[in-house]
Each structure stands twice: as C-alpha cells, then as structure tokens.
Coordinates of C-alpha atoms and ligand atoms in Angstrom, one line a residue:
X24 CA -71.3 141.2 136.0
X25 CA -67.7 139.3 134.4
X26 CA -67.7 139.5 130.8
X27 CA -65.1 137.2 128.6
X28 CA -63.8 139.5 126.2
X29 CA -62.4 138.3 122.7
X30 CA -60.4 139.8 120.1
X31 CA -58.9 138.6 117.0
X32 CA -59.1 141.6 114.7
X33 CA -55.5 141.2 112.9
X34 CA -52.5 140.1 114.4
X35 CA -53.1 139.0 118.2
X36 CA -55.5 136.7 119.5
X37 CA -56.9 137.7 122.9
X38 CA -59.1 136.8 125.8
X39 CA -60.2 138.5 129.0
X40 CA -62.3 138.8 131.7
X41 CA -63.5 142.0 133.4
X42 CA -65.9 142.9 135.9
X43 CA -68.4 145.2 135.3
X44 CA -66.7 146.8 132.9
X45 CA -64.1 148.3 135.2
X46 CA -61.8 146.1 136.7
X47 CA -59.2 143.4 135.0
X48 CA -60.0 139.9 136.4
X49 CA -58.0 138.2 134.1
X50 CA -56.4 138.8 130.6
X51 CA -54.1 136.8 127.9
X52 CA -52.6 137.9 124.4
X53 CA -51.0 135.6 121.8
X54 CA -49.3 137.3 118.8
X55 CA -48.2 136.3 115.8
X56 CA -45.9 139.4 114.9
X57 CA -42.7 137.5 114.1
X58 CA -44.0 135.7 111.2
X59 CA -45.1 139.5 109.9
X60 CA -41.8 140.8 110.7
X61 CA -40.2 138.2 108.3
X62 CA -42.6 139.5 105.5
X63 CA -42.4 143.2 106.7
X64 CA -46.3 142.8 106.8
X65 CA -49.6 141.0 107.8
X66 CA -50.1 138.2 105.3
X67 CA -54.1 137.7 106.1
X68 CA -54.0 134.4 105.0
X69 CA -51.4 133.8 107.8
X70 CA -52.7 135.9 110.7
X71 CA -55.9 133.8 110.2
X72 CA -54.7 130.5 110.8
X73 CA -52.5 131.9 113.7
X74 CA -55.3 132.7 115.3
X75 CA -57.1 129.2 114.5
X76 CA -54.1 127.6 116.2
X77 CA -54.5 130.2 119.1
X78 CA -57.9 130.9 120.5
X79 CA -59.1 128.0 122.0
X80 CA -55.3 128.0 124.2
X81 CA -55.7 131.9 124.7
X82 CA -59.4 131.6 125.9
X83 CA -58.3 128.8 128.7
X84 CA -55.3 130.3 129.7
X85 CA -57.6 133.0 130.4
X86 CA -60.3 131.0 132.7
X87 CA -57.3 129.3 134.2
X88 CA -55.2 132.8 135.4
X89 CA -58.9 134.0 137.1
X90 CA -59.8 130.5 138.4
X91 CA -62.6 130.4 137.1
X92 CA -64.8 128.6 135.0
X93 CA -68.0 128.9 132.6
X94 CA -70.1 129.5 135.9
X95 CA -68.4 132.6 136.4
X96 CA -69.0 134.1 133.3
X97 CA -72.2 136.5 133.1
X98 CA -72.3 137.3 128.9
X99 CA -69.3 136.7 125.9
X100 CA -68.2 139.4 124.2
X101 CA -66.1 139.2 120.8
X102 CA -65.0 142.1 117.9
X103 CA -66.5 142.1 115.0
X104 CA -64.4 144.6 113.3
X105 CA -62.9 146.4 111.7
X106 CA -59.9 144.1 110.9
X107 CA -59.2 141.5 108.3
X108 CA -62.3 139.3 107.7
X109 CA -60.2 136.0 108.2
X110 CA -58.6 136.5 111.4
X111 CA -62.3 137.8 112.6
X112 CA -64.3 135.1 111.9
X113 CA -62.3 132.9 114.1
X114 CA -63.0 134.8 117.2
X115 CA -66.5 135.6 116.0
X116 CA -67.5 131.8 115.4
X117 CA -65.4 131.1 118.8
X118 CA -68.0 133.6 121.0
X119 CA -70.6 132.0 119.5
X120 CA -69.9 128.5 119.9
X121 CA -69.2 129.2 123.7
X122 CA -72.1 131.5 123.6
X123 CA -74.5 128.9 122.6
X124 CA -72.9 125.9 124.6
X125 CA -72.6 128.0 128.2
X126 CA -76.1 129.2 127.0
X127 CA -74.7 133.1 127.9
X128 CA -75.3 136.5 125.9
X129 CA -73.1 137.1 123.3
X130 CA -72.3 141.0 122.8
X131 CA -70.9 142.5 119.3
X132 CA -68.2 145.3 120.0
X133 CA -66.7 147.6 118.0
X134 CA -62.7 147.2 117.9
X135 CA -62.8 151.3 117.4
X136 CA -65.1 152.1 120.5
X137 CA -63.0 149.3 122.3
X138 CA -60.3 151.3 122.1
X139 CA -61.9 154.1 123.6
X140 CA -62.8 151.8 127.2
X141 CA -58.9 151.5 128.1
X142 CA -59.8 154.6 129.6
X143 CA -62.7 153.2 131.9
X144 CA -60.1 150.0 133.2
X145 CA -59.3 150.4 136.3
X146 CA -59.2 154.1 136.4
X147 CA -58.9 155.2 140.0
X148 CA -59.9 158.5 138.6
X149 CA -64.1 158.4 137.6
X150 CA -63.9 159.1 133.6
X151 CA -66.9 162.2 133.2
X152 CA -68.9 162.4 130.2
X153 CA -69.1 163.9 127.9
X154 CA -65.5 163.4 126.0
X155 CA -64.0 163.9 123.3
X156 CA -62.5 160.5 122.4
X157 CA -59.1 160.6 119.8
X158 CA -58.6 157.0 118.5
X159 CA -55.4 156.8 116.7
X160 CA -54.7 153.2 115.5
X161 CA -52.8 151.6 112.4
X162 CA -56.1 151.9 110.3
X163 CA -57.9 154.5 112.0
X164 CA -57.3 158.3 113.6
X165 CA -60.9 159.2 114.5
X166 CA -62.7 162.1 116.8
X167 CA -65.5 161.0 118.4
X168 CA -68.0 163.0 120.5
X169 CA -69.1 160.4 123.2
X170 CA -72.2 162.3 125.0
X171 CA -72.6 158.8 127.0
X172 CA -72.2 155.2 126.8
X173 CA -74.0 154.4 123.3
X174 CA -74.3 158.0 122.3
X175 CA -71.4 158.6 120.1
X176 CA -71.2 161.0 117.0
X177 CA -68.0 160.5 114.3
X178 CA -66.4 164.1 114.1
X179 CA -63.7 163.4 111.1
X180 CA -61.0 161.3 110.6
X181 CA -57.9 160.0 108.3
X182 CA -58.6 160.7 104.9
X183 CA -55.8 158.5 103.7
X184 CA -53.0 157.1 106.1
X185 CA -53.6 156.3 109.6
X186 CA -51.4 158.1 112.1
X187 CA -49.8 154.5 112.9
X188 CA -49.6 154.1 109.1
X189 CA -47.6 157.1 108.8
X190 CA -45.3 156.3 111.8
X191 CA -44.9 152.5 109.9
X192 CA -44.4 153.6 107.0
X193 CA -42.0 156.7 108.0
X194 CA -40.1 153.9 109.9
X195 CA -39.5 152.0 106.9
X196 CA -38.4 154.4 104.7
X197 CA -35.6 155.7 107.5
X198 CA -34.6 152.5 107.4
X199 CA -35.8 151.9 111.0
X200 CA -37.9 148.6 111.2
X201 CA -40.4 146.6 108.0
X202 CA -43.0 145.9 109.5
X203 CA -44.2 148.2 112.9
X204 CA -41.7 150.5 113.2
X205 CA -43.9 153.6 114.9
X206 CA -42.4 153.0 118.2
X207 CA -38.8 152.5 117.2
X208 CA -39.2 155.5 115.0
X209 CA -40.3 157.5 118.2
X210 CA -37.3 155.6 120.5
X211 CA -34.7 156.9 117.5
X212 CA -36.7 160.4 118.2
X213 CA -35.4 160.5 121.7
X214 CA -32.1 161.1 120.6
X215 CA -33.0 164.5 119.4
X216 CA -33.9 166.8 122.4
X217 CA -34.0 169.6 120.5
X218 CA -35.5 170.2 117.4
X219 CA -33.2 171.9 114.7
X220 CA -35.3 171.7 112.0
X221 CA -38.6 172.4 113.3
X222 CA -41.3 173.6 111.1
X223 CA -39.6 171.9 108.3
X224 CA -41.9 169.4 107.7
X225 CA -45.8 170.0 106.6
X226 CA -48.1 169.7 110.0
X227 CA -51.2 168.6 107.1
X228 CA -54.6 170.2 107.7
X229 CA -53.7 171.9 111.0
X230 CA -55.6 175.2 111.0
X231 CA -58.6 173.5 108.7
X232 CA -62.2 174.2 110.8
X233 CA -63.2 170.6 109.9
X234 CA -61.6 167.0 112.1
X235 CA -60.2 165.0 109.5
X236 CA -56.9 164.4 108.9
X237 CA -54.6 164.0 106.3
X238 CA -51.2 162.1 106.5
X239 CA -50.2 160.3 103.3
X240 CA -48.5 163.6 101.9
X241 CA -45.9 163.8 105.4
X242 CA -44.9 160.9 104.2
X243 CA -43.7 161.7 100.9
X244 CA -42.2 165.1 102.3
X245 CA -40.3 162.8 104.6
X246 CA -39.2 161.0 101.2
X247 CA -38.2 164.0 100.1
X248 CA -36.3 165.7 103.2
X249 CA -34.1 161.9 103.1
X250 CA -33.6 162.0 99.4
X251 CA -32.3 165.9 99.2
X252 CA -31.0 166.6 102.6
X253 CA -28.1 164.9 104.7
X254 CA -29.9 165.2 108.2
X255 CA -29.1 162.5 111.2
X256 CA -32.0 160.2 111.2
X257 CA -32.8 161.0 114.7
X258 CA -33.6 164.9 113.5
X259 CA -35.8 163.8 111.0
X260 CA -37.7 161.4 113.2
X261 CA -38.0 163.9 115.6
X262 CA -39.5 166.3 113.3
X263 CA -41.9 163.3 111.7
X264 CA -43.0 163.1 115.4
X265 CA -43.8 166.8 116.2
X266 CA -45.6 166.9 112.7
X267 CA -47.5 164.4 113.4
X268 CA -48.1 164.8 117.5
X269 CA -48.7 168.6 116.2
X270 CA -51.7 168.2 114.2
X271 CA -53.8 165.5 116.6
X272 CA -53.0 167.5 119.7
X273 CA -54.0 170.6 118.1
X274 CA -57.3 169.0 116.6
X275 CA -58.1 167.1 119.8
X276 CA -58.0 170.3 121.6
X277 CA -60.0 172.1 119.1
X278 CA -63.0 169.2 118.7
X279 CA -63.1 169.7 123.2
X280 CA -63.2 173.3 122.6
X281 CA -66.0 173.2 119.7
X282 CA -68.4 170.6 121.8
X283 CA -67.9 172.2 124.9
X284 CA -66.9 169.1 127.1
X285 CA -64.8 168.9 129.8
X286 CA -63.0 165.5 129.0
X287 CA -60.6 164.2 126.2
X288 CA -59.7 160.3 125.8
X289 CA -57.3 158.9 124.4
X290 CA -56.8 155.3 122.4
X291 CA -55.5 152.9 119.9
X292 CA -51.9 151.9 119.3
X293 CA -50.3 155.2 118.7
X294 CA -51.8 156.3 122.1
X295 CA -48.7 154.6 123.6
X296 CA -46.3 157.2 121.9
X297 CA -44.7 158.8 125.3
X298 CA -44.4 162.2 123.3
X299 CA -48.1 162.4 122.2
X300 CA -48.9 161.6 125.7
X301 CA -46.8 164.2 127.3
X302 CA -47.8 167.0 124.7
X303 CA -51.3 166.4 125.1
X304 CA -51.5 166.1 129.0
X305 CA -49.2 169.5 128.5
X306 CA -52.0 171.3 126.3
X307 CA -55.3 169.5 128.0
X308 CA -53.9 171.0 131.2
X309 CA -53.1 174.4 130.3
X310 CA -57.0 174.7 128.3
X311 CA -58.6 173.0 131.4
X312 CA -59.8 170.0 130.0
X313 CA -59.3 166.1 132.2
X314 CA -57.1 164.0 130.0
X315 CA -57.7 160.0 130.3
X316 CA -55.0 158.1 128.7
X317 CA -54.8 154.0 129.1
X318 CA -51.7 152.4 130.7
X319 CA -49.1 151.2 128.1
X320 CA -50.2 147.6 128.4
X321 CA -54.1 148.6 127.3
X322 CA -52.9 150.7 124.3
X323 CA -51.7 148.0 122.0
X324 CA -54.5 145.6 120.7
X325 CA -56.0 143.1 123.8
X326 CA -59.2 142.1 125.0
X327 CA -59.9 143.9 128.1
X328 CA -61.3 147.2 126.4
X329 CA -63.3 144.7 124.4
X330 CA -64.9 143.4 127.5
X331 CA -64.7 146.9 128.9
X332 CA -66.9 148.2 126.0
X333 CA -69.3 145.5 126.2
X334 CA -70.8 145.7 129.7
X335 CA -71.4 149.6 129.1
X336 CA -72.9 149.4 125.5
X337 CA -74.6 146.1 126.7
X338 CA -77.1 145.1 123.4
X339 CA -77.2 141.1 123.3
X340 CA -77.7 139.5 119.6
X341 CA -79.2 136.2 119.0
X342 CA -76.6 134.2 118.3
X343 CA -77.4 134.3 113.9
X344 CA -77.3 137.9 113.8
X345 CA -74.0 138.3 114.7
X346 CA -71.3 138.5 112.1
X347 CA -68.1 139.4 111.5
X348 CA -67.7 143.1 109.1
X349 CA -63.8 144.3 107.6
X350 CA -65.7 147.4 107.1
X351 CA -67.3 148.0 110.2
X352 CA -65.9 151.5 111.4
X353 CA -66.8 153.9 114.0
X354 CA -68.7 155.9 110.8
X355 CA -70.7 152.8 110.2
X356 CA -72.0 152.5 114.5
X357 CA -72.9 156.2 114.9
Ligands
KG4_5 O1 -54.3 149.7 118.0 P1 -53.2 148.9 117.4 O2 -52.4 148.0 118.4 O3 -53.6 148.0 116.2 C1 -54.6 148.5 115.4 O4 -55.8 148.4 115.8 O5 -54.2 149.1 114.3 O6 -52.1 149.9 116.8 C2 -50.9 149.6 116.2 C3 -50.3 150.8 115.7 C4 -49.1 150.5 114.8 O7 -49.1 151.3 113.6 C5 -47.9 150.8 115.7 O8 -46.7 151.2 115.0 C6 -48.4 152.0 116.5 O9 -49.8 151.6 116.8 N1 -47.7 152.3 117.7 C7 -46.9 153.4 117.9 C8 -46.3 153.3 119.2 N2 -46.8 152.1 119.7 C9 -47.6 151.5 118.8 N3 -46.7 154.5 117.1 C10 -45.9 155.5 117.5 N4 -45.3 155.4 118.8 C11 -45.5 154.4 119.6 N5 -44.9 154.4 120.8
ZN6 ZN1 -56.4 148.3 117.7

C-alpha cells in the first residue's frame, strides 16, 4: 500500500510517499526558515502563506521524484496538529481536495505519533513492541507507552518549556543563534570535551517518581551562571547540554524500567542532538534495553513519518470530519 504523506505543521511544507509504512519511495521538504531567522521567530501569519505558495510545488515534486502519478497512490495522509492553525489548514484542505478528486482515503495523523514512525522507515533492524517512545520536539518532550500500533498511553511530559525550547532559547541568550539555535548551541558544546563545571547547573525533576519534565527554570539558571560568572561559552553550553541530556536519558530509562518493555524510541527535532544520541545508546545498552533512533534526515520535521504513521494507525475519515486542531497533542489521542 503507497501512502502520500503531507505535512505543514509550522515552518516546512512537505510531501512523501512510502510503502507500506516502511520504506521511502519518494520525499520532498520546502522551508521557509530564512524569513524566521530575519525575525528571530515564526511569524504564523507568514509561515502560512509560505506554505500556500509551497504545497501544490512540494506535492508534485514529490509524484515527479517517484514517477508516479495519482494511480499509484493507495490513501492521502496529512497532519492535523499540533502546530499553528494557519500553516495547518493549508495541508489539511490540500489532502482533502486530492482526497476527494483521486477519490482515495484520506487519514488524520498526529504530528507527535509521527514523530515516533522515523523509527519504523527503513529500519533494517524489526522495531519490537512494546516501547517506550521519548518525543522531544520544539513544543513537546513527551513519554509515551506504545503497547502496539494504536495503543498508546501519555506517561508525562514538559510542564513548561520544550527540551528544543530550552536549547532555542539557551542559544539565544549565549548569544549563539535568534531563532533555532539548539543545534549550534550543541556544535559550540563540542568544544568542551571535558566538563569543568559539571553538576553546576540544576538537572530539573531528575530523581521525581512521576515523567514530566520541567525546563523553563535551567534556563534562567543559565541566565544567571552568564550574568555572575565569566565562563567560555563553550563550558556553559556543555553543561546546558548534560543538564538537559541528563534528565531525558535518566527518565527514558526509568519509564522502560517501570513498564517493563524491552524497547526505547526515540523522536522529534532534538532527537538529532549527537550527544543525546550517544548517551542514550550508552545507558539503553548497559540496562539491556534495544534503542531505535531515526537517521538525521527523519528527525527534523518531514513527511515520511507522517506517511509512516498513517499505514500502521490506518482509520480513514470521511472527508468533513477531518480538521485541522493547534491543540491536538499526544494527551488529547490516548
Ligand atoms: O521536530 P522539530 O523539527 O519541530 C517541531 O515539531 O517542533 O524540532 C525542532 C527543534 C528545534 O527546537 C531545534 O532547535 C531542535 O529541534 N534541534 C536540536 C538539534 N537539532 C534540532 N536541538 C538540539 N540539538 C540538535 N542537534
Ligand atoms: Zn516536529
């Protein structure tokens, strides 16, 4: 079964096809991150006509790179959020117009569980469930107990910043980057090997039983550590880092342990941080547990995961039911 996958949640506007649900036929990403740079943030109004001018282009380079045409295509499948309502409608009222002219299925997904189905993409290793899935976006840093395809169960999550948010943020305030700065924050990082200083920042909520997370307050320690102590910005964003990598490694393990599964995944954004992925192969290896993470190029935001997610959570919606929802989070589909 091919799926076209869209995705237009903030920023990028993308299209792919995959076959059932496992392997990449076909896949193209427009984004409109320079204009967000020059504001040192996403102006909605602005991402959303971006991605007016850049679906119908991104959904044909798509057909064109597999050769293929409507024919080939079993079912559309489109986010329907979370993200910002104006940049979702356009790929929402895109599935369903192709939807209804190519007279196809047309599948909501979840850009959260998306995420999550990097994993499954051509994966020459099979991905055993159940898992413990970490999602760690710019909006989100969820734990999710996946017992199967369709059987999830939210275990905690951010209680105020993101663990992207914090990276952005952090990255600003060293002086790094305005607008993304998480992975030139953890580039700077590289320059300090060794940590001097380790332990001097808080690692927030670390030893609590429960899985939410807490990351607003780093932030201002951060403030703090730059206002009142002269350390080399590469010392204090390798400290950020091990704070931050610290507290979801250690709670990722801890949520396996707790539901007794034998497989952790890893997704969203942050998942691409080369540190969190070598300190959580490290620990997943040492307690026993398979660690899944997705290759660099399915961590950021596309639309293969989003056809990925679709053929193994297949429910089909008549064409009227299906909206686009800011609000929609993994809390809100479990
Ligand atoms: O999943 P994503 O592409 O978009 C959302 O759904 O939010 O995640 C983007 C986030 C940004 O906060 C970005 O700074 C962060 O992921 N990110 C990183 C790295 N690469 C991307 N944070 C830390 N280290 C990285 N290497
Ligand atoms: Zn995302």
């Amino acid at each position: 079964m091919r799926i076209l996958g869209i995705e237009t949640s903030c920023d990028e506007t993308a299209a792919a096809i995959v076959e059932n649900g496992v392997h990449e036929v076909s896949s193209a990403v427009a984004t409109s991150r320079e204009l967000h740079e020059k504001t040192g943030g996403v102006v909605p109004e602005v991402a959303a006509r971006k991605q007016v001018e850049s679906i119908v282009p991104v959904i044909a380079e798509t057909l064109e790179r597999a050769e293929m045409s409507s024919e080939d295509i079993d079912a559309v499948a489109v986010t329907v959020g979370p993200g910002l309502i104006g940049s979702l409608l356009v790929g929402v009222e895109a599935a369903k117009a192709l939807a209804l002219a190519w007279n196809k299925p047309l599948i909501p997904v979840n850009h959260l569980v998306g995420h999550i189905y990097a994993n499954f993409i051509d994966n020459p290793e099979p991905v055993e469930l159940p898992a413990v899935a970490m999602v760690v976006s710019g909006g989100h840093t969820d734990l999710v107990l996946m017992r199967d395809h369709g059987d999830m169960e939210y275990l905690g999550g951010t209680l105020d910043d993101a663990a992207g948010e914090a990276f952005d943020k952090t990255a600003r305030l060293l002086g790094l980057a305005d607008y993304l700065g998480g992975p030139l924050l953890s580039k700077v990082a590289e320059g300090c090997e060794v940590n001097p200083v380790s332990g001097k920042l808080p690692r927030p909520k670390i030893d609590d039983k429960d899985f939410d997370f807490s990351f607003s307050g780093l932030k201002s320690a951060v403030k703090r550590v730059v206002e009142n102590e002269n350390l080399p910005v590469e010392v204090v964003a390798r400290e950020f880092e091990d704070a931050v990598v610290d507290v979801l490694v250690k709670k990722t393990i801890d949520a396996a342990k707790a539901h007794k599964v034998g497989t952790i995944l890893l997704g969203g954004g942050v998942s691409a941080n080369k540190h969190l992925r070598k300190r959580l192969s490290e620990e997943a290896q040492k307690e026993g547990f398979k660690l899944h993470v997705p290759p660099l190029r399915l961590c950021t935001d596309n639309a293969v995961y989003i056809a990925g997610a679709a053929y193994f959570n297949y429910v089909e919606k008549p064409l009227g039911e299906v909206q686009a929802d800011p609000g929609l989070g993994i809390t809100d589909l479990v």
